[in-house]
Short mmCIF file of C-alpha atoms in Angstrom, two decimals:
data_model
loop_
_atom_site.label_atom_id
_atom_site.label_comp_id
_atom_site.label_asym_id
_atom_site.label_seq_id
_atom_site.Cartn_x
_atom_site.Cartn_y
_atom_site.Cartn_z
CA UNK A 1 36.59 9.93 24.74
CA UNK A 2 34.88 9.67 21.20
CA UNK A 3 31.35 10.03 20.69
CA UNK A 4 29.71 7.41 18.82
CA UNK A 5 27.19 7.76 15.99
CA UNK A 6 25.28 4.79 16.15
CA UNK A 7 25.28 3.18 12.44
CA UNK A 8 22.32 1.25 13.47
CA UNK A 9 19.52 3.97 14.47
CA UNK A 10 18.32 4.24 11.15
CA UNK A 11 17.57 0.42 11.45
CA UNK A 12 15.56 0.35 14.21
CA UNK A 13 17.96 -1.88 15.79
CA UNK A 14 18.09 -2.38 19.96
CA UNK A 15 21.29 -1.91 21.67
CA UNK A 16 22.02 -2.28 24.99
CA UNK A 17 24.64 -1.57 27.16
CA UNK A 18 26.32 -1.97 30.82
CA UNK A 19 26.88 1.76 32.05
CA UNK A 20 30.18 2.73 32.57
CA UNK A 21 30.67 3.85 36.58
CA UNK A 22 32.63 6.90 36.09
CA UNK A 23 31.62 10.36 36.31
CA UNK A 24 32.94 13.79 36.12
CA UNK A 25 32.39 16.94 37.20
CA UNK A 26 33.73 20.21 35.37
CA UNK A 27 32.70 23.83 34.66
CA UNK A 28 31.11 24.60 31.82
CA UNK A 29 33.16 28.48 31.46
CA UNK A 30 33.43 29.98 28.19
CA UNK A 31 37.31 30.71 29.29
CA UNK A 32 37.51 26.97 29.78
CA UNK A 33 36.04 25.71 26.24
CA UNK A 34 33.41 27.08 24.00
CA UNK A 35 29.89 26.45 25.04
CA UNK A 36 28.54 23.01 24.69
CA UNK A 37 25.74 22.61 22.28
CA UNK A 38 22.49 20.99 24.62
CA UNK A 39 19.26 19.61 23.85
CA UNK A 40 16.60 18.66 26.30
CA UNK A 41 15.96 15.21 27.40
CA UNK A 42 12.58 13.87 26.38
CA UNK A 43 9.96 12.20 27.63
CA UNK A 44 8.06 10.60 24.81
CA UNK A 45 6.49 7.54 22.73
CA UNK A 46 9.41 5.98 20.54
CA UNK A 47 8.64 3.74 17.53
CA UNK A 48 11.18 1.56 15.77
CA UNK A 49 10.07 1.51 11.88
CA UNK A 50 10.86 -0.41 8.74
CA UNK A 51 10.96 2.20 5.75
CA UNK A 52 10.29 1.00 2.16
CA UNK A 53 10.07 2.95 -0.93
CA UNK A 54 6.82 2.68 -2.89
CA UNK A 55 4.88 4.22 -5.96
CA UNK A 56 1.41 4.48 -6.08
CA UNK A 57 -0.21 3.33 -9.07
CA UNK A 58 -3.85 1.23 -10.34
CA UNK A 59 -1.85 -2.25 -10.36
CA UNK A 60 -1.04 -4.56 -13.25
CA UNK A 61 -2.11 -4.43 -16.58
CA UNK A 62 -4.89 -7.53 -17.64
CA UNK A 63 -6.02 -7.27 -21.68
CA UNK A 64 -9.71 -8.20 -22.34
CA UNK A 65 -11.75 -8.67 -25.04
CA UNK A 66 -11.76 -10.51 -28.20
CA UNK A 67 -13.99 -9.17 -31.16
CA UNK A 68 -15.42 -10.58 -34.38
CA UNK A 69 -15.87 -7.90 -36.50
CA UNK A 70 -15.49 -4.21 -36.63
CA UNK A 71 -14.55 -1.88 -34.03
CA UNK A 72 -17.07 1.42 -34.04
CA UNK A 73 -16.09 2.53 -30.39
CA UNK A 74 -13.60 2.69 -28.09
CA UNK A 75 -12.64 4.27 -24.70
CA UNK A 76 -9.77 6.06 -24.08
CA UNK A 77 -6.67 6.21 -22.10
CA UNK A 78 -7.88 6.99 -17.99
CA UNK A 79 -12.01 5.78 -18.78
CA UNK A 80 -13.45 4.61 -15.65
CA UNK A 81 -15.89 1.71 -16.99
CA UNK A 82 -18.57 0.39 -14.72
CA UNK A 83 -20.43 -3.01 -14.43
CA UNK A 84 -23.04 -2.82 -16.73
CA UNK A 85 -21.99 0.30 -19.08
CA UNK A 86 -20.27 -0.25 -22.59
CA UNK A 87 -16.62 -1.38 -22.56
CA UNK A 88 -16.28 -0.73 -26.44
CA UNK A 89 -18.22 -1.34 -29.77
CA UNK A 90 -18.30 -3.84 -32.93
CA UNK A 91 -20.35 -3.42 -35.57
CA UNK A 92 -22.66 -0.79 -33.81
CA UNK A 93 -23.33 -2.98 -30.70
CA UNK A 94 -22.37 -2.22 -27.45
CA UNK A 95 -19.77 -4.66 -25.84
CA UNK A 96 -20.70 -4.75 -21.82
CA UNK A 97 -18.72 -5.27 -18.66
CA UNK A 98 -19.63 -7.62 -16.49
CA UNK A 99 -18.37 -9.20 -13.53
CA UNK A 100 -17.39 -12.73 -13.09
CA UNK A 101 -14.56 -15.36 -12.86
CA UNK A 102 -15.81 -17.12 -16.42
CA UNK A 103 -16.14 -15.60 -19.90
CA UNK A 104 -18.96 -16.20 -21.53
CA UNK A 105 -18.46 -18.99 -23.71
CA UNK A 106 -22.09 -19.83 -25.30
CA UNK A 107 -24.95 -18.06 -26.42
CA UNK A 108 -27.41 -18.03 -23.76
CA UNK A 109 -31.33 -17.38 -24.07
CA UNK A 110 -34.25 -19.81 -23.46
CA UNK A 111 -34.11 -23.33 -23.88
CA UNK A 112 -30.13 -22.90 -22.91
CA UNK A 113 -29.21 -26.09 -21.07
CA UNK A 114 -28.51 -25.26 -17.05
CA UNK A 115 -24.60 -24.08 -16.49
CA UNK A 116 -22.89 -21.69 -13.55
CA UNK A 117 -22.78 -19.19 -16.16
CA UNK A 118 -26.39 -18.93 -16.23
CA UNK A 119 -26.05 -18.27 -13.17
CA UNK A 120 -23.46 -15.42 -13.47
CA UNK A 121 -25.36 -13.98 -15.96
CA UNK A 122 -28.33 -13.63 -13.93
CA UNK A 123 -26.68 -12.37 -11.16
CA UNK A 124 -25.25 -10.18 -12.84
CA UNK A 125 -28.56 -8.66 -13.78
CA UNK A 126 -29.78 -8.83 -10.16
CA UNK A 127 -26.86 -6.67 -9.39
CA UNK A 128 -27.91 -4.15 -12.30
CA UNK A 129 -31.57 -3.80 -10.58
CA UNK A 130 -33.01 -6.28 -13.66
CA UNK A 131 -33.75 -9.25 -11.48
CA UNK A 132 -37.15 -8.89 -9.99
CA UNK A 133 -38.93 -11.49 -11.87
CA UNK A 134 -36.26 -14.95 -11.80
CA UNK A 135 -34.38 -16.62 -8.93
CA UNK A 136 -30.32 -16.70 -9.44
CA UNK A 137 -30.02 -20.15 -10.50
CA UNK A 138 -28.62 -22.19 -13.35
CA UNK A 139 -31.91 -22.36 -15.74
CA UNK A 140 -32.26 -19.80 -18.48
CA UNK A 141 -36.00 -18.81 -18.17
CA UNK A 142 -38.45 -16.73 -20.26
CA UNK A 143 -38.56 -14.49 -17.30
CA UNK A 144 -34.53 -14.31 -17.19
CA UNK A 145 -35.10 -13.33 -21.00
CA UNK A 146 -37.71 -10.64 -19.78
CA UNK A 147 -34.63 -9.29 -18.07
CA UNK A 148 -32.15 -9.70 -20.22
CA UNK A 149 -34.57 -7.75 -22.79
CA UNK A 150 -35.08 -4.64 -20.37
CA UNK A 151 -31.41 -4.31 -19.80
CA UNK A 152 -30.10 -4.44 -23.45
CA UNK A 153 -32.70 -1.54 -23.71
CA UNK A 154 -31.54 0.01 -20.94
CA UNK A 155 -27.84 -0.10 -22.91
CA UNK A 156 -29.28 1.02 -26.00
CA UNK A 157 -28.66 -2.86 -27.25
CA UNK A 158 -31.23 -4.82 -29.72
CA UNK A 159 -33.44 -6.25 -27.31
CA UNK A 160 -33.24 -9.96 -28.32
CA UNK A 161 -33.37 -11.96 -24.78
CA UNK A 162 -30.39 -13.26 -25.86
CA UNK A 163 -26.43 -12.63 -24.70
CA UNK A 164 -23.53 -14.17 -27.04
CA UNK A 165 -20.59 -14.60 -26.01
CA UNK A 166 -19.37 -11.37 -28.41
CA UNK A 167 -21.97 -9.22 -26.22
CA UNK A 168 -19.78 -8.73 -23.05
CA UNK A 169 -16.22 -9.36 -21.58
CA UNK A 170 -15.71 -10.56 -17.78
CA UNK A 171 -13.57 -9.34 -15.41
CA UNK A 172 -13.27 -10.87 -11.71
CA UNK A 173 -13.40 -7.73 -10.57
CA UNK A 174 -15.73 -4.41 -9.87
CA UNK A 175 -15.17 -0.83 -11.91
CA UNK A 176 -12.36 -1.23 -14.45
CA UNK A 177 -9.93 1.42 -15.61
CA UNK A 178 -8.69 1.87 -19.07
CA UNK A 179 -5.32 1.87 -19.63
CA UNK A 180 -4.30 1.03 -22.82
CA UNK A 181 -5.98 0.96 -26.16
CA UNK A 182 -4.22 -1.39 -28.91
CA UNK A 183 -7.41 -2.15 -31.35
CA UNK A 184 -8.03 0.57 -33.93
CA UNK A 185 -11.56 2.25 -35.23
CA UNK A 186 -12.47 0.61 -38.29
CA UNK A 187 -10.03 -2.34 -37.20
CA UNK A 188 -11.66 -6.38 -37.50
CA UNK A 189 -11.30 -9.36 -36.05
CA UNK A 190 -8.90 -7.32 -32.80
CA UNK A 191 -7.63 -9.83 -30.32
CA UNK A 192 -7.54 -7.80 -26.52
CA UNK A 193 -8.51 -4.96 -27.72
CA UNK A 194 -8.17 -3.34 -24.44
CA UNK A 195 -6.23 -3.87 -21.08
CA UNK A 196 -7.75 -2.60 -17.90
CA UNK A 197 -6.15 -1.72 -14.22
CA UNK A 198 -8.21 -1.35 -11.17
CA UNK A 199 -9.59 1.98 -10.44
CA UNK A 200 -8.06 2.62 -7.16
CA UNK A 201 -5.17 4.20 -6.50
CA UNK A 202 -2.75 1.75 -4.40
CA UNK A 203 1.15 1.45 -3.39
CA UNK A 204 3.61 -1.05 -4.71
CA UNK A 205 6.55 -1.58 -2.58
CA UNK A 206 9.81 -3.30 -3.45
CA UNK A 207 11.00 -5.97 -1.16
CA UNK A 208 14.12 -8.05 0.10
CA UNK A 209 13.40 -11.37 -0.21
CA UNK A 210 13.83 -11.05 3.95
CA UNK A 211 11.02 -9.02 4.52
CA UNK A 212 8.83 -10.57 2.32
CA UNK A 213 8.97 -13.52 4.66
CA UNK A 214 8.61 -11.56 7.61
CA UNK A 215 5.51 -9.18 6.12
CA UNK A 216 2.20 -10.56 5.64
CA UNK A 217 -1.25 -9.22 4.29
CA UNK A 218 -2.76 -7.20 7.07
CA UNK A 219 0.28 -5.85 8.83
CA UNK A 220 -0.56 -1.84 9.63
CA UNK A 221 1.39 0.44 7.80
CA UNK A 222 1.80 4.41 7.42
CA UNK A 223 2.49 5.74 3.61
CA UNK A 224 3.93 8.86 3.68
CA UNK A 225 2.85 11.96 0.55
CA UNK A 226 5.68 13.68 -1.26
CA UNK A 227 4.16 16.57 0.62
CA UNK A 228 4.62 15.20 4.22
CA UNK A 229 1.03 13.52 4.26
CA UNK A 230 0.80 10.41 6.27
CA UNK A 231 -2.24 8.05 4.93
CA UNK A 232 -3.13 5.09 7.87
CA UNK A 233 -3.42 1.85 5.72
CA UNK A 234 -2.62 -1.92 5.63
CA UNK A 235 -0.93 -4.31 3.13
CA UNK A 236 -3.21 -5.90 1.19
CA UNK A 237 -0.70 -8.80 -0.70
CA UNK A 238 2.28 -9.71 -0.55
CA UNK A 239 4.08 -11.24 -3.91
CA UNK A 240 7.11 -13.28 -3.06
CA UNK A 241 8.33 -12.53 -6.60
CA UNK A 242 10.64 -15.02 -8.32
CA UNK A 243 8.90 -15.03 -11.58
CA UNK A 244 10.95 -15.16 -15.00
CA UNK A 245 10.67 -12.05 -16.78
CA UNK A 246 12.08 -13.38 -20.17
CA UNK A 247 15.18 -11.20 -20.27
CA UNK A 248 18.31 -13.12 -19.50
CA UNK A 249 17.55 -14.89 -16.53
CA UNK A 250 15.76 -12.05 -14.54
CA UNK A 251 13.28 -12.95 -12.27
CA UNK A 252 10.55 -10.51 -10.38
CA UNK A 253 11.24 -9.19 -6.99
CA UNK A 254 9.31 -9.14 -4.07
CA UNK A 255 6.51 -6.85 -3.35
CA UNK A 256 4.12 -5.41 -1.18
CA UNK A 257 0.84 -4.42 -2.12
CA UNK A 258 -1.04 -1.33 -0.32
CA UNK A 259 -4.60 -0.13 -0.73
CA UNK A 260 -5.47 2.98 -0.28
CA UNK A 261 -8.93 3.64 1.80
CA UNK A 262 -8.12 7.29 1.86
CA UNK A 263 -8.32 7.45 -1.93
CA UNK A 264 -9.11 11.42 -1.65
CA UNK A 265 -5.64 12.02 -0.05
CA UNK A 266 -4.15 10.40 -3.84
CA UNK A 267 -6.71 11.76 -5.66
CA UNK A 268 -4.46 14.54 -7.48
CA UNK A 269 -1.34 13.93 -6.63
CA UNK A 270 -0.19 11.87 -9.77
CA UNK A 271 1.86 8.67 -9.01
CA UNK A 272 4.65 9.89 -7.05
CA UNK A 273 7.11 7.57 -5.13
CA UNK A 274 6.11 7.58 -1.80
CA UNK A 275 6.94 5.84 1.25
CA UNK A 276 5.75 2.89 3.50
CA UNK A 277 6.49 2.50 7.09
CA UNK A 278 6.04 -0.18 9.39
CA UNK A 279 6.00 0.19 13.06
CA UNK A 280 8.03 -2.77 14.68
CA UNK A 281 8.82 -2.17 17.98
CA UNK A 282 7.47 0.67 20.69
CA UNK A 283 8.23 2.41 24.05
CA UNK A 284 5.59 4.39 25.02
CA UNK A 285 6.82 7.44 27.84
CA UNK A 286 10.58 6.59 27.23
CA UNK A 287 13.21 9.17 28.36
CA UNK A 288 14.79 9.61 24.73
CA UNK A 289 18.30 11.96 23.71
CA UNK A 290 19.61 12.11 20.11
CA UNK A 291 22.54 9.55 19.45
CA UNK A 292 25.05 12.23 18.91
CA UNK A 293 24.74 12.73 22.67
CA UNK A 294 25.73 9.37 23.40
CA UNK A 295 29.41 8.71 24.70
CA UNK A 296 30.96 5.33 24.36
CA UNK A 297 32.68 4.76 27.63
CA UNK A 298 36.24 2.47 27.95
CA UNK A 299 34.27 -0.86 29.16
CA UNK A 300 32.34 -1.23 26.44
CA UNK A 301 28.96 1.31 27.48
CA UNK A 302 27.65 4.34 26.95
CA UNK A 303 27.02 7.57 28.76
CA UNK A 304 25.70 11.31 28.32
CA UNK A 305 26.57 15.10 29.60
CA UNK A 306 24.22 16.58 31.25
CA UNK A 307 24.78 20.75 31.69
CA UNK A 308 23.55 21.42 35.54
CA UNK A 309 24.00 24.72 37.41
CA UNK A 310 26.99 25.93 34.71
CA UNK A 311 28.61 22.30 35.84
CA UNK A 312 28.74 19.43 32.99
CA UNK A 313 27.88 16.00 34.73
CA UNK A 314 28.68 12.63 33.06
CA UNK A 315 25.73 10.28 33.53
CA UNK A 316 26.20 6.16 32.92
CA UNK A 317 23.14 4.98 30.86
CA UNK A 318 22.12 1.85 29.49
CA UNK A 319 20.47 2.53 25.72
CA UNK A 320 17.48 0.80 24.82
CA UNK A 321 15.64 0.91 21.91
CA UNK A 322 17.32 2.84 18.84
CA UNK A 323 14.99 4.63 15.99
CA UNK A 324 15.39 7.71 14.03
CA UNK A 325 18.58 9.09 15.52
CA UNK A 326 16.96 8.53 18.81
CA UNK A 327 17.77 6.56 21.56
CA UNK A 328 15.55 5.01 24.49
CA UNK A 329 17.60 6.05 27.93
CA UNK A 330 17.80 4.90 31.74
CA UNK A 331 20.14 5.64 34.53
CA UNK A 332 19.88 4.78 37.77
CA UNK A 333 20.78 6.23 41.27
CA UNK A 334 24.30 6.08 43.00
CA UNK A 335 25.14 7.14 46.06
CA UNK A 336 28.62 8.93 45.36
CA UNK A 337 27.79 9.69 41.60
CA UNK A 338 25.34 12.15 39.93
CA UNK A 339 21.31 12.17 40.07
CA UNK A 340 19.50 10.32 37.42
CA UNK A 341 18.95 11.48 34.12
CA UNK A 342 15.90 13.41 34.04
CA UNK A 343 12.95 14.99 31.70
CA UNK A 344 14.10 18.29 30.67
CA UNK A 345 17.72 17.72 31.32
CA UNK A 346 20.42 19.45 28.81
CA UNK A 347 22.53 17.01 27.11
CA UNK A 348 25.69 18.00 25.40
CA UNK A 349 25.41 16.65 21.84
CA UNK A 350 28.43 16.89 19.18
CA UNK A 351 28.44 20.07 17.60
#
């Protein structure tokens, strides 16, 4: 009789099986054979789980900016720049990050004909506490330039009333995080002088194209630390890849994105590979043995030994669901063969 490793436990997949009707009864003596190697029978949840290998990182790489004239200032490498604070410099003037989905394009100031980014401009002050005298509309009034006065002192700016287009860069986005620097001090005229990720740390997961059609944003998932740490989350895109990547045909695979809401458990870890897991099928109080106890029977099923009173008993089962080297168990009763298998039962696994 061989004992079969099941290929497919790793998988997740289900297998299931007629039991064989044939059992047998012998002593389990040392002068017989050497003594079988046993593991208790459990009673416990089993989860079926799709593994991928992931590295945390901020996310892609966007440049911004575009300056006319000198560059005084710059951030560095790993800067954490918020709405509102100073991005970089030209010519001694602070250039400012603010959030939208336009750039600038225009000066703005009063008399400015009415435009959506009026509008983003002013809410953008609103959301810096500097809109308590204008409604968030699309007219440019002397009480938005009132505002825009109190925050370019606020920012250590000339306080003109007036924002060119040179005065900020826009990002549809919150908090931006420096990481890379290509302009220069002392440089002119730099075009993306900067390029920016998110802040947070979150996991990037390589895909088949497969599961990228059978993932979707929102699906639960479990990442899993270098040191063992498991970290609750839930996919947050998915990118069906496919893109050209300009070297010899190439084209970008499939990913998953993962945010982090746990951001303290990543906080000083570096970017590690990690991995994901996704739960895809469940048996909650399942009697469960390792697969090495599992016998493959001549017709095709399986069975187990069970060590009883010094006796080894073979027991038919049917196998159910499959996961980790685990398998999901069930016997029934038969009148002329041995009880069911059982909580707490030894099985004989292959030593």
């Amino acid at each position: 009789m061989n004992r079969r490793t099941l290929a497919a436990a790793g998988s997740g997949a289900l297998l299931v099986a007629v039991a064989a009707a044939v059992w047998l009864g012998r002593p389990a003596t040392p002068d017989a054979e050497p003594a079988a190697v046993t593991v208790p029978v459990q009673r416990t949840t089993l989860t079926s789980e799709l593994r991928l290998s992931g590295r945390l990182g901020h996310g892609p790489l966007t440049p911004v900016g575009d300056t006319t004239g000198t560059v005084t200032g710059l951030p560095r490498v790993g800067d954490v720049v918020r709405v509102g604070a100073r991005v970089y410099e030209v010519d001694g003037r602070p250039v400012v990050l603010l959030r939208g989905k336009r750039p600038f394009w225009r000066e703005l100031s009063t008399g400015s004909a009415t435009g959506p980014d009026v509008r983003q401009l002013e809410q953008n002050l609103a959301d810096l506490g500097f809109g308590g005298g204008f409604d968030v509309d699309e007219r440019f009034t002397p009480a938005t330039a009132r505002a825009v006065r109190a925050w370019q002192r606020s920012i250590g700016a000339e306080p003109t009333g007036r924002v060119r287009p040179g005065d900020v860069v826009t990002v549809d986005a919150g908090d931006i995080r420096i990481a890379r620097v290509d302009a220069r001090l002392g440089g002119v005229d730099a075009a993306a002088p900067v390029s920016y990720t998110a802040t947070a740390v979150r996991v990037t997961a390589t895909l088949t194209p497969a599961q990228a059609r059978e993932l979707a944003a929102g699906t639960a998932v479990e990442v899993v630390l270098p040191d063992g740490t498991r970290v609750a989350s839930t996919i947050a895109a998915i990118d069906p890849g496919g893109e050209p990547t300009g070297t010899d045909g190439e084209t970008t695979p499939a990913t998953a994105t993962v945010d982090l809401p746990d951001q303290k458990a990543v906080a000083d870890i570096g970017l590690p590979a990690v991995q994901v897991r996704v739960a895809k099928a469940e048996r909650a109080r399942a009697l469960v043995v390792p697969v090495t106890a599992l016998l493959a029977t001549a017709d095709g099923g399986y069975a187990v030994e069970v060590v009883r009173d010094g006796v080894v008993e073979r027991i038919p089962v049917e196998v159910g669901l499959v996961a980790d080297a685990r398998a999901e168990v069930s016997t029934a009763a038969s009148g002329d063969g041995p009880e069911p298998l059982r909580e707490g039962d030894a099985v004989v696994i292959a030593s």
